[in-house]
Coordinates of C-alpha atoms and ligand atoms in Angstrom, one line a residue:
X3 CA 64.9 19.2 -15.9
X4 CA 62.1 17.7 -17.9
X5 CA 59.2 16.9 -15.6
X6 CA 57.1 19.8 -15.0
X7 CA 53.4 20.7 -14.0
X8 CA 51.8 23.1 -16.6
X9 CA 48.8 23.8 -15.8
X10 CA 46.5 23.1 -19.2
X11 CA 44.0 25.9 -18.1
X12 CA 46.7 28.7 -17.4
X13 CA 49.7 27.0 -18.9
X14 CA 51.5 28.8 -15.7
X15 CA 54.3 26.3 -14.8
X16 CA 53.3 25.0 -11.2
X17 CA 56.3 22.5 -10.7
X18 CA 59.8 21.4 -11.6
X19 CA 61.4 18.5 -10.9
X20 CA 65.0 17.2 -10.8
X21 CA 65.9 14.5 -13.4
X22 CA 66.4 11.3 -11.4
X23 CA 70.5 10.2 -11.3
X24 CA 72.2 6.9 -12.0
X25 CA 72.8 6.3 -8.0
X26 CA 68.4 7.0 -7.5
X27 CA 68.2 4.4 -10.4
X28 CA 70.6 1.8 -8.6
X29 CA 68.8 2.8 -5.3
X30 CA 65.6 1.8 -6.6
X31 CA 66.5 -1.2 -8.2
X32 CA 68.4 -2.8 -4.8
X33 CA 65.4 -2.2 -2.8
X34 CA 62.8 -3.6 -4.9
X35 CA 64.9 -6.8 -5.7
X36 CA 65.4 -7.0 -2.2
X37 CA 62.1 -6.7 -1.4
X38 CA 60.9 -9.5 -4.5
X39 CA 63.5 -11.6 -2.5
X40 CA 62.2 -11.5 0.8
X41 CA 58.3 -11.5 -0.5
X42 CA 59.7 -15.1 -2.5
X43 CA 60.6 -16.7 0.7
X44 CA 57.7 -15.7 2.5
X45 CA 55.3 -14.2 0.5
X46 CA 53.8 -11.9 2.9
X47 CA 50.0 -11.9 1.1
X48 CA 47.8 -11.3 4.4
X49 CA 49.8 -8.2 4.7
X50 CA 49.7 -6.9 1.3
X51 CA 46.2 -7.2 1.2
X52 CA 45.7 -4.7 4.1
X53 CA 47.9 -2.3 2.8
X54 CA 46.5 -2.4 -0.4
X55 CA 42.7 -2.4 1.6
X56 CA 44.3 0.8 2.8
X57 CA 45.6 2.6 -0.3
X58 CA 41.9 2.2 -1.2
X59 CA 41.0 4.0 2.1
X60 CA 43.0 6.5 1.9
X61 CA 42.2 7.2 -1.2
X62 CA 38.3 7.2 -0.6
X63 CA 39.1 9.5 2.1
X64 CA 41.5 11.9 -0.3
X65 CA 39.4 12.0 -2.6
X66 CA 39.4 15.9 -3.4
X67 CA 43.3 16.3 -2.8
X68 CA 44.2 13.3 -5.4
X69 CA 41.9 15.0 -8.1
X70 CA 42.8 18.1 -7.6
X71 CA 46.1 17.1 -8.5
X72 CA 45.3 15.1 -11.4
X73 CA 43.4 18.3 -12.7
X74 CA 46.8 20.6 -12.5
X75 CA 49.1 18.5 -13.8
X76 CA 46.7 17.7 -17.1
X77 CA 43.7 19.5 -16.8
X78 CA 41.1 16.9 -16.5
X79 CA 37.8 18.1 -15.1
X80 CA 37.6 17.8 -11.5
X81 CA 34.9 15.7 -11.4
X82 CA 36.4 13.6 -14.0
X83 CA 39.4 13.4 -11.8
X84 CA 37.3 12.1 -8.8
X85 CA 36.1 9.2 -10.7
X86 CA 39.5 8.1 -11.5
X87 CA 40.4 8.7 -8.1
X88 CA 37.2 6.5 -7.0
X89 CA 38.0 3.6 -9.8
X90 CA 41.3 3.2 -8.6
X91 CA 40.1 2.6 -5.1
X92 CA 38.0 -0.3 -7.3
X93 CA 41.0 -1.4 -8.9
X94 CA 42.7 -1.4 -5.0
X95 CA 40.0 -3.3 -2.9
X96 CA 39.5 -5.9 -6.5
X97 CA 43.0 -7.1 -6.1
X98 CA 43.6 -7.5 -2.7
X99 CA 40.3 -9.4 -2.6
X100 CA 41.0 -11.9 -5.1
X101 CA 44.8 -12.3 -5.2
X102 CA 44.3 -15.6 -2.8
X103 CA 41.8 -17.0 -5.6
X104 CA 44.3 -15.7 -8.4
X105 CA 47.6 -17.3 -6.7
X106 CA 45.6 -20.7 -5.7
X107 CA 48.1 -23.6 -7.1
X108 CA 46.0 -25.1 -10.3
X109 CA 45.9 -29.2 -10.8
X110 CA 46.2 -29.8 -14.0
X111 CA 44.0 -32.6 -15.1
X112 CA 44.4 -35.7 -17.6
X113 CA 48.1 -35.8 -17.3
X114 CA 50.4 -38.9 -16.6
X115 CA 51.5 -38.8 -12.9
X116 CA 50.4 -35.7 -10.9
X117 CA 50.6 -32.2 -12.0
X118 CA 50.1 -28.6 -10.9
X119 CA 51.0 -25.1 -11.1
X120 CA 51.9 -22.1 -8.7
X121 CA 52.0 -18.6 -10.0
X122 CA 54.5 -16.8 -8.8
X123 CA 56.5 -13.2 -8.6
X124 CA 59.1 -12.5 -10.9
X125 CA 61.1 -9.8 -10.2
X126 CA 60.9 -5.7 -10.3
X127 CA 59.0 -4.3 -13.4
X128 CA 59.6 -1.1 -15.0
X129 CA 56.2 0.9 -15.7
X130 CA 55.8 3.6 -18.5
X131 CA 52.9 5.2 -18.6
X132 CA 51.1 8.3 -19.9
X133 CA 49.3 11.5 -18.8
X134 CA 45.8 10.6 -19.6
X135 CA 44.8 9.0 -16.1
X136 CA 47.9 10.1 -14.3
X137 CA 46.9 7.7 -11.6
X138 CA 44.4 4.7 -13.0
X139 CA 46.9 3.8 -15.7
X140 CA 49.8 3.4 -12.3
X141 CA 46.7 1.4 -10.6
X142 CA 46.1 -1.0 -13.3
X143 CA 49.6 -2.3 -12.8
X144 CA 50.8 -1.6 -9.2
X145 CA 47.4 -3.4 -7.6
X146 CA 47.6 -6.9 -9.2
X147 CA 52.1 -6.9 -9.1
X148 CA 51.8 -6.1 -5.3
X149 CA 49.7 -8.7 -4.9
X150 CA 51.4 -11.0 -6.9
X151 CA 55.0 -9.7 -5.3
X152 CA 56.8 -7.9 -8.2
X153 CA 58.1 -4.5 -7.2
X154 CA 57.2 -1.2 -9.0
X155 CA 59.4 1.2 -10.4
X156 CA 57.5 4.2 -12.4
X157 CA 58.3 6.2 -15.5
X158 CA 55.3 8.6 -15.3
X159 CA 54.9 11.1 -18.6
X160 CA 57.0 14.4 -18.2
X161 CA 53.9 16.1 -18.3
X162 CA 52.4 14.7 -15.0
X163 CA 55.5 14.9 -11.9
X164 CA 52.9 15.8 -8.9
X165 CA 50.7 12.5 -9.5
X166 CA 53.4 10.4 -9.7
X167 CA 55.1 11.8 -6.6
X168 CA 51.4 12.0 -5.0
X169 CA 51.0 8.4 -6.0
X170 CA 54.3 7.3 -4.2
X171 CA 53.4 9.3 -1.0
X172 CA 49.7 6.8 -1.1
X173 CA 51.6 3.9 -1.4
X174 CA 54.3 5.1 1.8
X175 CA 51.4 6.7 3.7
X176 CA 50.0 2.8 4.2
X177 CA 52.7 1.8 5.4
X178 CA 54.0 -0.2 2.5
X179 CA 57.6 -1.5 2.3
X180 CA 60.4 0.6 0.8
X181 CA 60.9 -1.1 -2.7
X182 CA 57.7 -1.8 -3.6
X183 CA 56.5 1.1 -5.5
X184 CA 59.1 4.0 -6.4
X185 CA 58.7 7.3 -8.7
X186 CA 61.6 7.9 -10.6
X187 CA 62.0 10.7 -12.9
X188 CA 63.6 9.1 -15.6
X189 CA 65.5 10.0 -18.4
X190 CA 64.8 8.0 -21.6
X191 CA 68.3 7.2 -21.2
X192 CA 68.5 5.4 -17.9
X193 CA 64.5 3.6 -18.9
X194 CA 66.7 1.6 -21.5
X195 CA 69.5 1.0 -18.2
X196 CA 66.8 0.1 -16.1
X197 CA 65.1 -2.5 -18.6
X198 CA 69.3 -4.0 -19.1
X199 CA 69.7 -4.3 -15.8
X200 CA 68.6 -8.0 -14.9
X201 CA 67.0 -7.4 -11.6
X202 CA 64.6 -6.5 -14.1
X203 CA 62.1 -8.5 -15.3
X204 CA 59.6 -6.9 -17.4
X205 CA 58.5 -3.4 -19.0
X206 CA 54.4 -2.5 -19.1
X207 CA 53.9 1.1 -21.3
X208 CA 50.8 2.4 -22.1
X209 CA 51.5 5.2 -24.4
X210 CA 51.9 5.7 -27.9
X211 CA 52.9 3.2 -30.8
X212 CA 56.4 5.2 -31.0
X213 CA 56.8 5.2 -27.6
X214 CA 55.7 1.4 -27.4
X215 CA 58.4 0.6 -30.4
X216 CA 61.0 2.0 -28.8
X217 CA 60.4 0.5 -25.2
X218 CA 59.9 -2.9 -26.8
X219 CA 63.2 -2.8 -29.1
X220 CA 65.1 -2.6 -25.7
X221 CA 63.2 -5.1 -23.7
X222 CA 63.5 -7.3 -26.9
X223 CA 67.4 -7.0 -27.1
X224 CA 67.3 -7.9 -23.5
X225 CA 65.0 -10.7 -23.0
X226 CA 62.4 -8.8 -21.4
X227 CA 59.0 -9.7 -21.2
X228 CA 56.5 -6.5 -22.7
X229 CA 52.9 -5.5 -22.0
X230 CA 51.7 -3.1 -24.4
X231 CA 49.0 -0.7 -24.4
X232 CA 48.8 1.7 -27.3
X233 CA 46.6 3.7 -29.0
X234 CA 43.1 3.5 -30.6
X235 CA 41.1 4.2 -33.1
X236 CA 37.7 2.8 -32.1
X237 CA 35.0 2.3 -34.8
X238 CA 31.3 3.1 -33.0
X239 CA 29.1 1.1 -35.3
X240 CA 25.4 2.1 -35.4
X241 CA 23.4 0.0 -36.6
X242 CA 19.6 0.5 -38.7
X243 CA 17.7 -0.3 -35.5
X244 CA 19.9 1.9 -32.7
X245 CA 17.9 3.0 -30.5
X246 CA 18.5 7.1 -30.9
X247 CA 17.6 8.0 -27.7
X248 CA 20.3 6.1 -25.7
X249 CA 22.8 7.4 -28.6
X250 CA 21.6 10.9 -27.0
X251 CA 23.0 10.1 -23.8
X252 CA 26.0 8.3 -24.9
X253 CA 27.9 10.4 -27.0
X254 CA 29.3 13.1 -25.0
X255 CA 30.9 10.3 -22.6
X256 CA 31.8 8.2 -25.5
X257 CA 34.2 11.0 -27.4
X258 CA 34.2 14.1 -25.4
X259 CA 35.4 12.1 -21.9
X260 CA 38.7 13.5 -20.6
X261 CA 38.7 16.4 -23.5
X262 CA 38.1 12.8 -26.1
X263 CA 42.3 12.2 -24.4
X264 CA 41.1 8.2 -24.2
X265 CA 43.0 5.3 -25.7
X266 CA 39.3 3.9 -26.4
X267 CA 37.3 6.1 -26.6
X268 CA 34.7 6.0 -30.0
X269 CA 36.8 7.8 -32.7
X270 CA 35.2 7.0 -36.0
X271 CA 31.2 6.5 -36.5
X272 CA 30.1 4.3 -38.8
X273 CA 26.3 5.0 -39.8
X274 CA 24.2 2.4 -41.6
X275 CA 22.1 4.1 -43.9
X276 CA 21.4 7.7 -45.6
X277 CA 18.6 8.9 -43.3
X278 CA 20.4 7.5 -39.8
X279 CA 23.0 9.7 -41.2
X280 CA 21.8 12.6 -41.4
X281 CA 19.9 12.2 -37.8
X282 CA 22.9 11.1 -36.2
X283 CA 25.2 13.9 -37.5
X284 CA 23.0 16.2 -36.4
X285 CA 22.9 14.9 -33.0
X286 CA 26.1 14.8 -32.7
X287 CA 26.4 18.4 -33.6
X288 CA 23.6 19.2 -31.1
X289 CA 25.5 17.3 -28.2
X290 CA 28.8 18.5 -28.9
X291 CA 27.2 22.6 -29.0
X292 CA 26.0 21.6 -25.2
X293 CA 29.7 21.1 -24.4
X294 CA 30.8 23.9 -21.9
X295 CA 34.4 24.7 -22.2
X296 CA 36.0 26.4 -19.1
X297 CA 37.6 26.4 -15.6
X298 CA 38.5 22.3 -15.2
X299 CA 38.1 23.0 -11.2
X300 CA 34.4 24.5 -12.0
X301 CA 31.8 21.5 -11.5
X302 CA 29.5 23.2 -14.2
X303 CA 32.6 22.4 -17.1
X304 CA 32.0 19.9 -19.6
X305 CA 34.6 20.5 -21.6
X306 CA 38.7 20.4 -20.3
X307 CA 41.4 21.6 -22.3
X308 CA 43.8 19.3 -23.8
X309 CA 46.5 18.0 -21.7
X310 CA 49.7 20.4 -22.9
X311 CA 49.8 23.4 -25.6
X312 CA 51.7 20.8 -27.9
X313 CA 48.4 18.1 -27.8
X314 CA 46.6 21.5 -29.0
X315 CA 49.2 22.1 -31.8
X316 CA 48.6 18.7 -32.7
X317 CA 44.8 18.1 -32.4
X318 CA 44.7 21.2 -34.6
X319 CA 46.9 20.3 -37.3
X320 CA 45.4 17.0 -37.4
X321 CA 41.6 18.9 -38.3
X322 CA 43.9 21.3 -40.6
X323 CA 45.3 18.1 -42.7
X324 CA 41.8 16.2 -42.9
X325 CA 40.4 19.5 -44.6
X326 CA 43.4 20.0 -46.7
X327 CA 42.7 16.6 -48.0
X328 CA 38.9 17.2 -48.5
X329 CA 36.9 16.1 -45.4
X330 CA 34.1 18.8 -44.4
X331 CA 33.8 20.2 -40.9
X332 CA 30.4 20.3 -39.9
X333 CA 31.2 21.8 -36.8
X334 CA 33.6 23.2 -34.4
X335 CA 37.6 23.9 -35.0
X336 CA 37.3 27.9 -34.3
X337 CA 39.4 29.2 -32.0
X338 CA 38.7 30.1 -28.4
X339 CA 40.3 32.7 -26.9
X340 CA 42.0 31.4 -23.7
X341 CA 45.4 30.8 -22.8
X342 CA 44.3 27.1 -21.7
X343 CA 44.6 24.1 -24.5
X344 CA 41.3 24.3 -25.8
X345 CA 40.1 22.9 -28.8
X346 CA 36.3 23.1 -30.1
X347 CA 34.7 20.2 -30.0
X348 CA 34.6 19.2 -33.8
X349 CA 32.8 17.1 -36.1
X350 CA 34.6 15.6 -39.4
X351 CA 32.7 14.2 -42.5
X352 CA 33.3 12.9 -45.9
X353 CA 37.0 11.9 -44.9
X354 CA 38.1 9.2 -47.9
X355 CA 40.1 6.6 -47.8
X356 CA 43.0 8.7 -49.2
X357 CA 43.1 11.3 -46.5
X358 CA 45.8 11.0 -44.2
X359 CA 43.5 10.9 -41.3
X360 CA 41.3 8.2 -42.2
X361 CA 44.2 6.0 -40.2
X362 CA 45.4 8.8 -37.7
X363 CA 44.1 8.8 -33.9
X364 CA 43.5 12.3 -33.1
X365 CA 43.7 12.1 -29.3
X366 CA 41.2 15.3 -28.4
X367 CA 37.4 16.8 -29.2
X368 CA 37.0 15.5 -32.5
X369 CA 34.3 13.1 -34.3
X370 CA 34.8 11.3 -37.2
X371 CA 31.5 10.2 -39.2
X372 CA 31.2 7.8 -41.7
X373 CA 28.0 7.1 -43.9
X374 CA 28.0 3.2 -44.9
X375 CA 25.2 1.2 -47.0
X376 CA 25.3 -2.2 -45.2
X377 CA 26.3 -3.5 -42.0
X378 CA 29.5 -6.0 -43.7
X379 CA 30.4 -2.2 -45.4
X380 CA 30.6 -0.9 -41.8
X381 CA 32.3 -3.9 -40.2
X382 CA 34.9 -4.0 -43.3
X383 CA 35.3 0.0 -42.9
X384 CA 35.6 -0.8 -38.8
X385 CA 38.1 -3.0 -39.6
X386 CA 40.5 -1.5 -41.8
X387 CA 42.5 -0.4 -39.0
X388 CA 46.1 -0.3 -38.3
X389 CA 44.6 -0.2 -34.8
X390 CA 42.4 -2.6 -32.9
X391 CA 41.8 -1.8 -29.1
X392 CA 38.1 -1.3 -28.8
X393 CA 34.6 -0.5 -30.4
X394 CA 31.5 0.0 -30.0
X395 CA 27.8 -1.9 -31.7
X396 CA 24.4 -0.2 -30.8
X397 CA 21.4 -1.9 -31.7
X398 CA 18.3 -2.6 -30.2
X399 CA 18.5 -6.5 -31.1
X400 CA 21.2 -7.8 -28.3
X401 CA 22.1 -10.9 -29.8
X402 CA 22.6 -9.4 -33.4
X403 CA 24.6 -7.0 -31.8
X404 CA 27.0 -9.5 -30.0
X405 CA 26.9 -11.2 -33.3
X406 CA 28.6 -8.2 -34.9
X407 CA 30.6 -7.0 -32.4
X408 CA 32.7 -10.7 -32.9
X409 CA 33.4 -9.3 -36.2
X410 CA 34.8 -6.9 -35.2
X411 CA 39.1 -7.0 -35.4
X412 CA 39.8 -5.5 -31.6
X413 CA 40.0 -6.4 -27.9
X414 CA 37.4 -4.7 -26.8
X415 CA 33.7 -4.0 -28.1
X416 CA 31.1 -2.7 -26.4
X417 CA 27.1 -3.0 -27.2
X418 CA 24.8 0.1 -26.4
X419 CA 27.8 2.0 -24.5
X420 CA 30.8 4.3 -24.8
X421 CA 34.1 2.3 -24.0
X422 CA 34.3 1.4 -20.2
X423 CA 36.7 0.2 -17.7
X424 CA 36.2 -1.9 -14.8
X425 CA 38.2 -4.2 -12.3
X426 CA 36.8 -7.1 -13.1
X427 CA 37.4 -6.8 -17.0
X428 CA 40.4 -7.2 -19.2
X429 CA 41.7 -4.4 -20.6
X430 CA 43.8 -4.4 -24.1
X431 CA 44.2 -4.6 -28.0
X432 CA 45.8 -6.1 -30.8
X433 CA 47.1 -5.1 -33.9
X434 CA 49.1 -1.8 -33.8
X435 CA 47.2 -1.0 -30.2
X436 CA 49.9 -3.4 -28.6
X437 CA 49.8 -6.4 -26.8
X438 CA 49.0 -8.0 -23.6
X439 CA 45.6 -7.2 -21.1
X440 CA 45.5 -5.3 -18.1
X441 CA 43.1 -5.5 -15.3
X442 CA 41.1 -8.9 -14.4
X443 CA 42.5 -12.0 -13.8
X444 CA 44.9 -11.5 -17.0
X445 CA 46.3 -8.7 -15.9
X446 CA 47.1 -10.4 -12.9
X447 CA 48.7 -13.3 -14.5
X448 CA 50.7 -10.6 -17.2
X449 CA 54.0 -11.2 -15.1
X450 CA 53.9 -14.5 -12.8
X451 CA 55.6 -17.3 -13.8
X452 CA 53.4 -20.2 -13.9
X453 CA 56.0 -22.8 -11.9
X454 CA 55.2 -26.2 -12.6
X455 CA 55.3 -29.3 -10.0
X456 CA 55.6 -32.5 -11.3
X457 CA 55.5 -35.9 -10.0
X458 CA 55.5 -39.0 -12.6
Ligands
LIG4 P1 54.1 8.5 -25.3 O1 54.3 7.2 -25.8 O2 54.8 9.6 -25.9 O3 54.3 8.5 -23.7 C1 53.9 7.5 -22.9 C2 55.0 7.3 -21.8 O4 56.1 6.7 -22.5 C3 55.5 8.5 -21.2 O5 55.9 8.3 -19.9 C4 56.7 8.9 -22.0 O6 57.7 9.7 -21.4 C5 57.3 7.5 -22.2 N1 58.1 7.3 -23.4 C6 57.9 7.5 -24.7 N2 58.9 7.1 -25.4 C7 59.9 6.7 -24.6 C8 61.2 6.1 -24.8 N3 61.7 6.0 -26.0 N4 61.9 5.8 -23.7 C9 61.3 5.9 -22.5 N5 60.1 6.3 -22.2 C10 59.4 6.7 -23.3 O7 52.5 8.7 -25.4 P2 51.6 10.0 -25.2 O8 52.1 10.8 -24.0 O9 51.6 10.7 -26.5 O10 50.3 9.3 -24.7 C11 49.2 9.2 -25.5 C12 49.2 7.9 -26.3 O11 49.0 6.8 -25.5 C13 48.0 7.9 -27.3 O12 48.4 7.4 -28.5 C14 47.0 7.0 -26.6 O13 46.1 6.3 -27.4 C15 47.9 6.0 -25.9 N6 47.2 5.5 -24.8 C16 46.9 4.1 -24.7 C17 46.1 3.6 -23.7 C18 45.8 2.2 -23.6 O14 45.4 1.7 -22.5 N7 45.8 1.4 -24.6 C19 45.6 4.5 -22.6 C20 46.1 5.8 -22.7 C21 46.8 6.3 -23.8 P3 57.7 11.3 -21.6 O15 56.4 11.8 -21.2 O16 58.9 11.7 -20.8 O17 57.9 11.5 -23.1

């Protein structure tokens, strides 16, 4: 039995679960490529779209219960939790809005004869995802496939049983049909069945780049289609003219957001020029002292404790090896005496290009600074990354900004602002941060087939 609620604050287990079995596995696939069948000969979409109107309800109106248990299985803050709740009620309402305008046939033009395409479902997809935002990352890829009519099966993180479960009881309590969206506690085992099996069409993961590897080598060696979302190690440029003041309001969301547990959120700081320097690592220090650690329930907490006593183990002995290889700590890394997974809040300097952690994500509390000379230094230092999912550029001149941020080797930048994550825009990375975009009207089109019609 591997899925269990710790909870990050106590680290008192809350919850065990039974491993799914072969027979739940085969259960789960019959349904959903049942269900794909019937939504193929009719699709169903006027439907769909109220039920999906309704998971955004109903969450809107559980509001307190979802969070609450987003916040025990992982420890997010409460009010953290909330927002997640809220944006996936975004993410709900976005889809079933525009799936008509999405799944509209397209004419292609300039062609001999006539010519169009339909987007259609493809079958059941197999969803990996991690603890992070036990329920947004499930959202970003169960809102556009039910609209588009490919079926859900979930492998939630170990770590996180009660959302996923919760997050199956939303989908049944509006009503939706069995097959469309099951929880399955998987072994790693029967993930690589599931991905064989051909009612299976695809495999999205949003988890690590081992994890990502290893979920890809399977899909690959069937024919599976992949969309990958890995990890991140965001460059936050700041360039001679930022404006210091909005920098003061941005970088407690920008690295300390969900304990700094974000895929994109800013990791390493680039700073153009001595005397920026100096200010800004000094603010930074400032900011993170304001960061309250405590209760994650307690509305007046700023600071959660990391996701599982391992993450802590790891966050630390990611701090211990930067030292060891001659970075400073200007702040943070003492203990705190607490049975939760805290870690200080912790600000890194000097780290060269030799230290092991110069091209490590550390996935908690921790800032990286970097002093460049020029702005090319800081978009060459940006981009000498294994990774490439997002970034940030703050200046006061917009269109110099922009201008930089094109430089920049990722799939995401973002002027004036900490990372972000609407409906509306795409989500996703290159390099070793994966493949593929979630969210928007690509995330949509991630799994249809584009079916063409042809007349000469
Ligand atoms: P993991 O890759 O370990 O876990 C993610 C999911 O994959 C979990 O459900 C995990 O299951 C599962 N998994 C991992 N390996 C396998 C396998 N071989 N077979 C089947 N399932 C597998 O990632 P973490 O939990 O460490 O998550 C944090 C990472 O995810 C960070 O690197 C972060 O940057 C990245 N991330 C990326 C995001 C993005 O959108 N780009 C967003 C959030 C996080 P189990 O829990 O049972 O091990």
């Amino acid at each position: 039995m591997t899925y269990q609620t710790i909870y990050p604050y106590t680290n008192e287990v809350l919850a065990t679960f039974e491993d799914a079995t072969e027979l739940d596995l085969e259960t789960a696939l019959t349904n959903g490529h049942l269900l794909y069948k019937k939504w193929r000969k009719n699709d169903l979409l006027a439907q769909r779209k109220e039920q999906l109107q309704q998971i955004a309800q109903l969450l809107r109106r559980d509001i307190d219960y979802y969070a609450e248990v987003l916040t025990k299985d992982m420890g997010k803050l409460f009010t953290e939790a909330k927002g997640e709740i809220a944006l996936c009620a975004d993410i709900a309402d976005y889809y079933a809005e525009k799936a008509e305008t999405f799944l509209k046939p397209r004419k292609l033009e300039e062609v001999h004869g006539q010519a169009y395409y339909v987007k259609q479902a493809t079958g059941v997809l197999i969803a990996v995802e991690p603890w992070n935002f036990p329920f947004y990352q499930i959202m970003r890829v169960f809102a556009p496939n039910f609209m588009v009519g490919n079926p859900i099966i979930l492998k939630h993180a170990s770590i996180c049983p009660k959302s996923a479960q919760a997050f199956e009881e939303l989908v049944t309590e509006a009503n939706v049909e069995t097959g469309a969206f099951k929880n399955l506690f998987l072994s790693y085992d029967l993930v690589g069945k599931a991905i064989a099996d051909p009612r299976v069409v695809g495999v999205c993961l949003t988890g690590s780049e081992r994890g990502g590897a290893s979920i890809a080598q399977v899909a690959g060696a069937n024919l599976k289609k992949t969309s990958m979302e890995l990890g991140g190690n965001d460059a936050f440029i700041i360039l001679e003219d930022a404006d210091f003041d909005l920098l003061a309001e941005t970088i407690l969301f920008a690295r300390l957001y969900n304990a700094g547990q974000v895929c994109t959120s800013s990791k390493r700081f680039i700073v153009v020029g001595k005397e920026n320097y100096q200010r800004f690592v000094e603010l930074v220090v400032e900011k993170f002292k304001s960061a309250k650690w405590g209760d994650p329930m307690d509305p007046i907490t700023t600071l959660a404790p990391l996701s599982s006593a391992a993450a802590k183990k790891q966050v630390l002995e990611q701090i211990q090896l930067a030292k060891e290889h001659g970075a400073t700590i200007v702040y943070g890394n003492e203990a705190i005496d607490h049975p939760g997974n805290f870690v200080m809040p912790t600000v890194l300097t000097n780290i060269t290009k030799d230290n092991p952690i110069y091209n490590q994500e550390i996935f908690g509390p921790v800032a990286s600074i970097y002093q460049v000379d020029s702005e090319e230094e800081a978009i060459e230092l940006a981009n000498d990354s294994s990774y490439g999912l997002g970034g940030t550029v703050f200046s006061k001149d917009l269109t110099h900004a922009k201008a930089v941020a094109e430089k920049i080797e990722t799939g995401m930048t973002f002027i004036n602002s900490g990372w972000a994550s609407h409906p509306e825009l795409p989500f996703g990375g290159i390099k070793n941060s994966g493949y593929g975009r979630e969210l928007s009207e690509l995330g949509f089109d991630t799994f249809v087939n584009e079916h063409l019609v042809f007349v000469p």
